[in-house]
Short mmCIF file of C-alpha atoms and ligand atoms in Angstrom, two decimals:
data_model
loop_
_atom_site.label_atom_id
_atom_site.label_comp_id
_atom_site.label_asym_id
_atom_site.label_seq_id
_atom_site.Cartn_x
_atom_site.Cartn_y
_atom_site.Cartn_z
CA UNK A 1 -69.11 150.94 78.56
CA UNK A 2 -70.08 147.36 77.76
CA UNK A 3 -69.26 145.94 81.19
CA UNK A 4 -70.23 147.03 84.65
CA UNK A 5 -67.12 145.95 86.54
CA UNK A 6 -64.12 148.21 86.14
CA UNK A 7 -60.51 147.11 86.46
CA UNK A 8 -58.66 150.24 87.44
CA UNK A 9 -54.95 150.04 86.61
CA UNK A 10 -54.35 153.80 86.38
CA UNK A 11 -52.44 153.98 89.65
CA UNK A 12 -51.91 152.24 92.98
CA UNK A 13 -53.56 155.30 94.54
CA UNK A 14 -57.07 154.19 93.50
CA UNK A 15 -57.47 151.61 96.27
CA UNK A 16 -60.33 151.96 98.76
CA UNK A 17 -59.85 151.47 102.50
CA UNK A 18 -60.76 147.92 103.53
CA UNK A 19 -63.44 147.32 106.21
CA UNK A 20 -60.67 146.51 108.71
CA UNK A 21 -58.89 149.75 107.91
CA UNK A 22 -62.11 151.72 108.33
CA UNK A 23 -62.66 150.08 111.71
CA UNK A 24 -59.12 151.03 112.79
CA UNK A 25 -59.81 154.61 111.71
CA UNK A 26 -63.15 154.77 113.49
CA UNK A 27 -61.73 153.56 116.79
CA UNK A 28 -58.45 155.51 116.73
CA UNK A 29 -57.46 157.38 119.85
CA UNK A 30 -56.97 161.03 118.89
CA UNK A 31 -55.95 164.46 120.16
CA UNK A 32 -54.89 167.80 118.68
CA UNK A 33 -51.75 167.04 116.73
CA UNK A 34 -50.71 170.70 116.46
CA UNK A 35 -50.46 170.61 120.28
CA UNK A 36 -48.49 167.37 119.87
CA UNK A 37 -51.32 165.47 121.54
CA UNK A 38 -52.43 162.87 119.04
CA UNK A 39 -51.19 159.49 120.29
CA UNK A 40 -52.00 157.67 117.04
CA UNK A 41 -50.06 160.15 114.92
CA UNK A 42 -47.13 159.83 117.32
CA UNK A 43 -47.30 156.06 117.17
CA UNK A 44 -47.18 156.16 113.36
CA UNK A 45 -44.31 158.65 113.30
CA UNK A 46 -42.31 156.64 115.83
CA UNK A 47 -42.93 153.41 114.02
CA UNK A 48 -41.91 154.65 110.58
CA UNK A 49 -38.87 156.48 111.99
CA UNK A 50 -37.73 153.26 113.59
CA UNK A 51 -38.31 151.18 110.46
CA UNK A 52 -35.89 153.37 108.52
CA UNK A 53 -33.48 154.20 111.32
CA UNK A 54 -34.30 157.92 111.41
CA UNK A 55 -34.42 159.93 114.63
CA UNK A 56 -37.50 161.99 113.65
CA UNK A 57 -40.65 161.72 111.56
CA UNK A 58 -43.52 163.97 110.53
CA UNK A 59 -46.93 162.82 109.30
CA UNK A 60 -48.03 164.97 106.35
CA UNK A 61 -51.10 164.92 104.08
CA UNK A 62 -49.32 163.98 100.85
CA UNK A 63 -46.13 162.81 99.20
CA UNK A 64 -45.76 166.12 97.41
CA UNK A 65 -45.77 167.95 100.74
CA UNK A 66 -43.24 165.52 102.21
CA UNK A 67 -40.91 166.08 99.24
CA UNK A 68 -41.29 169.84 99.23
CA UNK A 69 -40.67 170.20 102.96
CA UNK A 70 -37.57 168.00 102.60
CA UNK A 71 -36.17 169.99 99.69
CA UNK A 72 -36.64 173.23 101.58
CA UNK A 73 -34.93 171.79 104.64
CA UNK A 74 -31.91 170.87 102.56
CA UNK A 75 -31.67 173.60 99.92
CA UNK A 76 -32.00 177.34 100.60
CA UNK A 77 -33.42 179.79 98.02
CA UNK A 78 -30.85 180.43 95.29
CA UNK A 79 -29.07 177.14 95.92
CA UNK A 80 -29.01 174.13 93.65
CA UNK A 81 -30.70 170.74 93.69
CA UNK A 82 -29.57 168.02 91.27
CA UNK A 83 -31.98 165.29 90.23
CA UNK A 84 -33.01 163.05 87.37
CA UNK A 85 -34.68 164.80 84.44
CA UNK A 86 -37.84 162.69 84.87
CA UNK A 87 -38.06 163.09 88.65
CA UNK A 88 -41.49 163.28 90.27
CA UNK A 89 -40.38 166.41 92.19
CA UNK A 90 -40.01 168.16 88.82
CA UNK A 91 -42.65 166.54 86.62
CA UNK A 92 -45.59 166.27 89.01
CA UNK A 93 -45.26 168.80 91.82
CA UNK A 94 -46.52 172.02 90.25
CA UNK A 95 -43.09 173.60 89.98
CA UNK A 96 -42.97 173.83 93.77
CA UNK A 97 -39.19 173.71 94.20
CA UNK A 98 -38.97 176.95 92.19
CA UNK A 99 -42.31 178.40 93.18
CA UNK A 100 -42.13 178.02 96.96
CA UNK A 101 -38.52 177.06 97.64
CA UNK A 102 -36.67 179.41 95.27
CA UNK A 103 -34.63 176.32 94.47
CA UNK A 104 -32.60 176.10 91.29
CA UNK A 105 -32.61 172.62 89.79
CA UNK A 106 -30.17 170.96 87.44
CA UNK A 107 -31.03 167.64 85.87
CA UNK A 108 -29.13 164.57 84.78
CA UNK A 109 -30.73 161.97 82.51
CA UNK A 110 -30.36 158.76 84.43
CA UNK A 111 -30.51 155.31 82.84
CA UNK A 112 -34.10 154.14 83.58
CA UNK A 113 -34.40 157.22 85.80
CA UNK A 114 -31.54 156.08 88.03
CA UNK A 115 -28.47 158.22 88.68
CA UNK A 116 -25.09 156.83 89.65
CA UNK A 117 -21.85 158.06 91.14
CA UNK A 118 -20.14 158.44 87.79
CA UNK A 119 -22.89 160.60 86.27
CA UNK A 120 -23.18 162.72 89.41
CA UNK A 121 -19.43 163.23 89.78
CA UNK A 122 -19.54 165.03 86.43
CA UNK A 123 -22.22 167.54 87.45
CA UNK A 124 -21.97 168.22 91.20
CA UNK A 125 -20.34 171.58 91.91
CA UNK A 126 -18.90 172.64 95.24
CA UNK A 127 -19.57 176.30 94.51
CA UNK A 128 -17.58 179.42 95.28
CA UNK A 129 -17.95 183.20 95.11
CA UNK A 130 -19.07 183.10 91.46
CA UNK A 131 -20.39 179.54 91.01
CA UNK A 132 -23.69 178.20 92.37
CA UNK A 133 -22.93 175.17 94.49
CA UNK A 134 -24.97 171.97 94.64
CA UNK A 135 -26.61 171.60 98.05
CA UNK A 136 -28.49 168.37 97.59
CA UNK A 137 -29.28 165.47 95.28
CA UNK A 138 -32.81 164.03 95.03
CA UNK A 139 -33.30 160.36 94.13
CA UNK A 140 -36.50 158.38 93.59
CA UNK A 141 -37.03 154.83 94.88
CA UNK A 142 -38.79 153.39 92.95
CA UNK A 143 -38.71 155.70 89.92
CA UNK A 144 -42.26 156.38 88.80
CA UNK A 145 -41.88 157.74 85.28
CA UNK A 146 -39.26 155.15 84.37
CA UNK A 147 -41.78 152.43 85.31
CA UNK A 148 -41.06 151.56 88.93
CA UNK A 149 -37.34 150.96 88.51
CA UNK A 150 -35.27 150.11 91.57
CA UNK A 151 -32.03 151.67 92.78
CA UNK A 152 -29.54 148.99 93.75
CA UNK A 153 -28.47 149.51 97.36
CA UNK A 154 -24.84 149.68 96.21
CA UNK A 155 -25.67 152.72 94.03
CA UNK A 156 -27.45 154.49 96.88
CA UNK A 157 -24.39 153.89 99.06
CA UNK A 158 -22.04 155.11 96.36
CA UNK A 159 -24.07 158.33 95.92
CA UNK A 160 -24.20 158.80 99.68
CA UNK A 161 -20.39 158.57 99.93
CA UNK A 162 -19.81 160.90 97.01
CA UNK A 163 -22.20 163.60 98.23
CA UNK A 164 -21.16 163.36 101.89
CA UNK A 165 -17.53 163.87 100.90
CA UNK A 166 -18.59 167.03 99.03
CA UNK A 167 -20.74 168.27 101.92
CA UNK A 168 -24.00 167.75 100.01
CA UNK A 169 -27.24 166.19 101.24
CA UNK A 170 -29.41 163.41 99.77
CA UNK A 171 -33.20 163.43 99.65
CA UNK A 172 -34.83 160.11 98.84
CA UNK A 173 -38.34 160.29 97.38
CA UNK A 174 -39.48 156.90 98.57
CA UNK A 175 -43.16 157.08 97.70
CA UNK A 176 -42.87 153.43 96.55
CA UNK A 177 -39.91 152.39 98.67
CA UNK A 178 -42.07 149.51 99.94
CA UNK A 179 -42.04 148.10 96.41
CA UNK A 180 -38.24 148.30 96.23
CA UNK A 181 -38.09 146.45 99.55
CA UNK A 182 -40.50 143.78 98.32
CA UNK A 183 -38.67 143.36 95.00
CA UNK A 184 -35.16 143.06 96.40
CA UNK A 185 -35.61 141.84 99.97
CA UNK A 186 -33.36 144.70 101.10
CA UNK A 187 -34.32 145.61 104.67
CA UNK A 188 -36.11 148.96 104.93
CA UNK A 189 -33.49 150.15 107.42
CA UNK A 190 -30.82 149.94 104.71
CA UNK A 191 -32.84 152.38 102.58
CA UNK A 192 -33.08 154.86 105.46
CA UNK A 193 -30.77 157.16 107.36
CA UNK A 194 -27.78 155.15 106.11
CA UNK A 195 -28.24 156.50 102.57
CA UNK A 196 -30.28 159.71 102.91
CA UNK A 197 -30.64 162.87 105.01
CA UNK A 198 -34.38 163.02 104.37
CA UNK A 199 -36.78 160.33 103.17
CA UNK A 200 -40.41 160.69 102.09
CA UNK A 201 -42.62 157.57 102.14
CA UNK A 202 -46.25 157.30 100.98
CA UNK A 203 -48.95 155.39 102.84
CA UNK A 204 -51.46 155.95 100.04
CA UNK A 205 -49.75 154.06 97.17
CA UNK A 206 -49.03 150.35 97.49
CA UNK A 207 -49.93 150.30 101.18
CA UNK A 208 -53.51 151.26 100.37
CA UNK A 209 -54.19 153.94 103.01
CA UNK A 210 -56.56 156.71 101.87
CA UNK A 211 -54.28 159.63 102.83
CA UNK A 212 -50.85 160.40 104.09
CA UNK A 213 -47.10 160.35 103.83
CA UNK A 214 -44.34 160.39 106.39
CA UNK A 215 -41.28 162.60 106.15
CA UNK A 216 -38.20 161.24 107.90
CA UNK A 217 -35.46 163.56 108.98
CA UNK A 218 -32.97 164.46 111.70
CA UNK A 219 -33.96 165.66 115.17
CA UNK A 220 -32.48 169.11 114.40
CA UNK A 221 -34.64 169.52 111.30
CA UNK A 222 -37.91 168.46 112.94
CA UNK A 223 -39.11 171.80 114.31
CA UNK A 224 -38.40 173.56 111.00
CA UNK A 225 -40.18 170.71 109.17
CA UNK A 226 -43.22 171.23 111.44
CA UNK A 227 -43.16 174.93 110.76
CA UNK A 228 -42.93 174.41 106.98
CA UNK A 229 -45.81 171.91 107.12
CA UNK A 230 -47.94 174.41 109.02
CA UNK A 231 -47.03 177.19 106.59
CA UNK A 232 -48.01 175.05 103.62
CA UNK A 233 -51.41 174.45 105.18
CA UNK A 234 -50.61 170.90 106.21
CA UNK A 235 -51.11 171.26 109.97
CA UNK A 236 -53.83 168.82 111.03
CA UNK A 237 -55.75 168.36 114.24
CA UNK A 238 -57.29 164.95 115.13
CA UNK A 239 -55.28 163.38 112.33
CA UNK A 240 -54.92 160.15 114.27
CA UNK A 241 -57.98 159.02 112.29
CA UNK A 242 -55.76 159.12 109.19
CA UNK A 243 -52.62 157.86 110.90
CA UNK A 244 -54.61 154.82 112.07
CA UNK A 245 -55.10 153.85 108.44
CA UNK A 246 -51.34 154.03 107.92
CA UNK A 247 -50.64 151.88 110.96
CA UNK A 248 -53.23 149.36 109.82
CA UNK A 249 -51.63 149.32 106.35
CA UNK A 250 -48.18 148.63 107.81
CA UNK A 251 -49.65 145.74 109.81
CA UNK A 252 -51.69 144.19 107.01
CA UNK A 253 -50.57 145.42 103.58
CA UNK A 254 -46.79 145.64 103.64
CA UNK A 255 -46.21 141.89 103.53
CA UNK A 256 -48.46 141.42 100.51
CA UNK A 257 -46.88 144.03 98.19
CA UNK A 258 -44.92 141.27 96.44
CA UNK A 259 -48.24 140.00 95.07
CA UNK A 260 -48.57 143.21 93.08
CA UNK A 261 -45.24 142.43 91.45
CA UNK A 262 -46.40 138.92 90.54
CA UNK A 263 -49.49 140.49 88.98
CA UNK A 264 -47.36 142.98 87.04
CA UNK A 265 -45.34 140.06 85.65
CA UNK A 266 -48.60 138.36 84.71
CA UNK A 267 -49.74 141.43 82.79
CA UNK A 268 -46.36 141.80 81.07
CA UNK A 269 -46.19 138.13 80.05
CA UNK A 270 -49.78 138.09 78.78
CA UNK A 271 -49.35 141.25 76.74
CA UNK A 272 -46.05 140.08 75.30
CA UNK A 273 -47.68 136.83 74.28
CA UNK A 274 -50.33 138.89 72.53
CA UNK A 275 -47.59 140.61 70.51
CA UNK A 276 -47.17 143.83 72.51
CA UNK A 277 -43.84 145.45 73.25
CA UNK A 278 -43.58 145.49 77.03
CA UNK A 279 -40.75 146.85 79.15
CA UNK A 280 -39.73 144.32 81.80
CA UNK A 281 -41.44 145.41 85.03
CA UNK A 282 -39.20 145.62 88.09
CA UNK A 283 -42.04 146.23 90.54
CA UNK A 284 -45.76 147.04 90.15
CA UNK A 285 -45.68 149.32 87.09
CA UNK A 286 -45.94 147.97 83.54
CA UNK A 287 -45.12 150.15 80.53
CA UNK A 288 -46.40 148.99 77.15
CA UNK A 289 -45.21 150.58 73.91
CA UNK A 290 -48.06 151.23 71.49
CA UNK A 291 -48.43 153.50 68.46
CA UNK A 292 -51.34 155.58 69.82
CA UNK A 293 -51.46 155.48 73.60
CA UNK A 294 -54.46 157.79 74.02
CA UNK A 295 -56.44 155.72 71.52
CA UNK A 296 -55.59 152.43 73.23
CA UNK A 297 -56.47 153.86 76.66
CA UNK A 298 -59.79 155.12 75.31
CA UNK A 299 -60.71 151.80 73.69
CA UNK A 300 -59.72 149.83 76.82
CA UNK A 301 -61.80 152.19 78.99
CA UNK A 302 -64.88 151.39 76.90
CA UNK A 303 -64.39 147.74 77.94
CA UNK A 304 -63.93 148.70 81.60
CA UNK A 305 -60.14 148.54 81.84
CA UNK A 306 -58.61 151.83 82.93
CA UNK A 307 -54.98 152.65 82.13
CA UNK A 308 -53.06 155.90 81.65
CA UNK A 309 -51.05 157.20 78.71
CA UNK A 310 -47.99 158.90 80.24
CA UNK A 311 -46.52 159.43 76.76
CA UNK A 312 -47.81 159.47 73.17
CA UNK A 313 -46.59 155.90 72.61
CA UNK A 314 -46.68 154.40 76.12
CA UNK A 315 -49.55 153.11 78.20
CA UNK A 316 -49.05 152.46 81.90
CA UNK A 317 -50.62 149.76 84.05
CA UNK A 318 -50.17 149.77 87.83
CA UNK A 319 -51.09 146.81 90.02
CA UNK A 320 -52.34 147.21 93.59
CA UNK A 321 -54.35 145.84 96.50
CA UNK A 322 -57.66 145.90 94.61
CA UNK A 323 -56.64 143.85 91.54
CA UNK A 324 -56.14 140.11 91.51
CA UNK A 325 -55.17 137.48 88.93
CA UNK A 326 -58.62 137.42 87.36
CA UNK A 327 -58.62 141.16 86.75
CA UNK A 328 -55.14 140.90 85.25
CA UNK A 329 -56.22 138.20 82.79
CA UNK A 330 -59.18 140.31 81.79
CA UNK A 331 -56.98 143.40 81.38
CA UNK A 332 -54.64 141.45 79.09
CA UNK A 333 -57.55 140.36 76.87
CA UNK A 334 -59.01 143.86 76.63
CA UNK A 335 -55.70 145.64 76.09
CA UNK A 336 -54.44 143.15 73.54
CA UNK A 337 -57.64 143.71 71.56
CA UNK A 338 -57.34 147.48 71.93
CA UNK A 339 -53.77 147.39 70.64
CA UNK A 340 -54.72 145.13 67.71
CA UNK A 341 -57.49 147.52 66.80
CA UNK A 342 -55.08 150.40 67.12
CA UNK A 343 -52.64 148.85 64.65
CA UNK A 344 -55.41 148.06 62.18
CA UNK A 345 -56.54 151.64 61.73
CA UNK A 346 -53.44 153.37 60.35
CA UNK A 347 -52.27 150.32 58.37
CA UNK A 348 -55.67 149.37 56.92
CA UNK A 349 -54.25 145.89 56.51
CA UNK A 350 -57.60 144.10 56.86
CA UNK A 351 -60.40 143.76 54.35
CA UNK A 352 -62.24 146.94 53.30
CA UNK A 353 -65.22 146.23 55.61
CA UNK A 354 -63.14 146.02 58.74
CA UNK A 355 -61.02 148.98 57.78
CA UNK A 356 -63.97 151.28 57.22
CA UNK A 357 -65.67 150.06 60.40
CA UNK A 358 -62.63 150.83 62.52
CA UNK A 359 -62.04 154.09 60.66
CA UNK A 360 -65.63 155.14 61.41
CA UNK A 361 -65.19 154.18 65.03
CA UNK A 362 -61.92 156.08 65.12
CA UNK A 363 -63.58 159.27 63.87
CA UNK A 364 -66.33 158.87 66.47
CA UNK A 365 -63.85 158.85 69.31
CA UNK A 366 -61.57 161.47 67.78
CA UNK A 367 -63.25 164.35 69.68
C1 PLP B 401 -47.12 159.57 94.11
C2 PLP B 401 -45.74 160.08 94.27
C3 PLP B 401 -45.45 161.20 95.07
C4 PLP B 401 -46.45 162.04 95.79
O1 PLP B 401 -47.67 161.70 95.88
P1 PLP B 401 -48.96 162.39 96.48
O2 PLP B 401 -49.95 162.16 95.43
O3 PLP B 401 -48.68 163.83 96.74
O4 PLP B 401 -49.20 161.65 97.73
C5 PLP B 401 -44.14 161.58 95.18
N1 PLP B 401 -43.17 160.93 94.56
C6 PLP B 401 -43.39 159.86 93.80
C7 PLP B 401 -42.24 159.17 93.16
C8 PLP B 401 -44.68 159.40 93.62
O5 PLP B 401 -44.90 158.33 92.85
#
């Protein structure tokens, strides 16, 4: 690595707790949460439940656990869940719906990861003695693999109507729902109980807390949700230390999430200017189309700019609390150079000296 400072754009999960957040954690009032005695956990649960208009909330260690508890609340073993083909619950959760929930899934390929009433009306099945019925639909706000795309509120309402009429539930994976709120100005309450039976929100993405998600649900589901959390190994004791970070994040980091979107725009504009093909970011995720994503990520990393390669021809940049304008400008310079270098190798369009130099470099990094 030729530089000592690293700009980490791999995910919005890489943020470190701020000094203020650490102070809030250190001074948190705590108790044994499995006895229902941690006042800070309760305060966080009550606050998030109220924000989204849900009657009940459960603090859990991760977004994956929040999603998996929700799916098991809504869909019994042998029943069907419908979701987008690129859903986080399928792509990044270790096969847990099948493995632990016995849940059968059927996928629909949504446009930019987003389903709509028309597409769902074609696949939802009521079920009868010889047909597996759909029990629930899972939606993602914002959609991670599609690049942080945002469900319009009207679509969420349409899906809610359609599924409610058919007696089916909706789970909303809202790990980055804060970003949807910041991008559209839609009040958080409109994304809550009005459009979903269960909602999972992450404190450890854009909000910058070190750990934690909150699962929102109905009062009737809460005791089963607690039991599932305990059974998955997610029962925690003086977890108010962690909940305090979430409360601090809601106080200090929710308002600023829009800045991450401005920075994503900055990255997109800079890279486009440098000749890259960039998908228009809707929130804090930027997808750049390149011929050899792994190669570009590797070359950028050598210059201290970290990105991921979610596909063979796509690199992903995610903005967050710990990157500012300066880091974005630097990332554009480094990535643009990495992409230029990338194009030069297979085409060998430059003079022989350059071509052999890059070819040599290419073979050095090949393994
Ligand atoms: C990050 C994420 C999760 C879960 O995250 P954890 O790493 O388990 O906290 C769930 N859904 C989506 C859409 C995510 O982006």
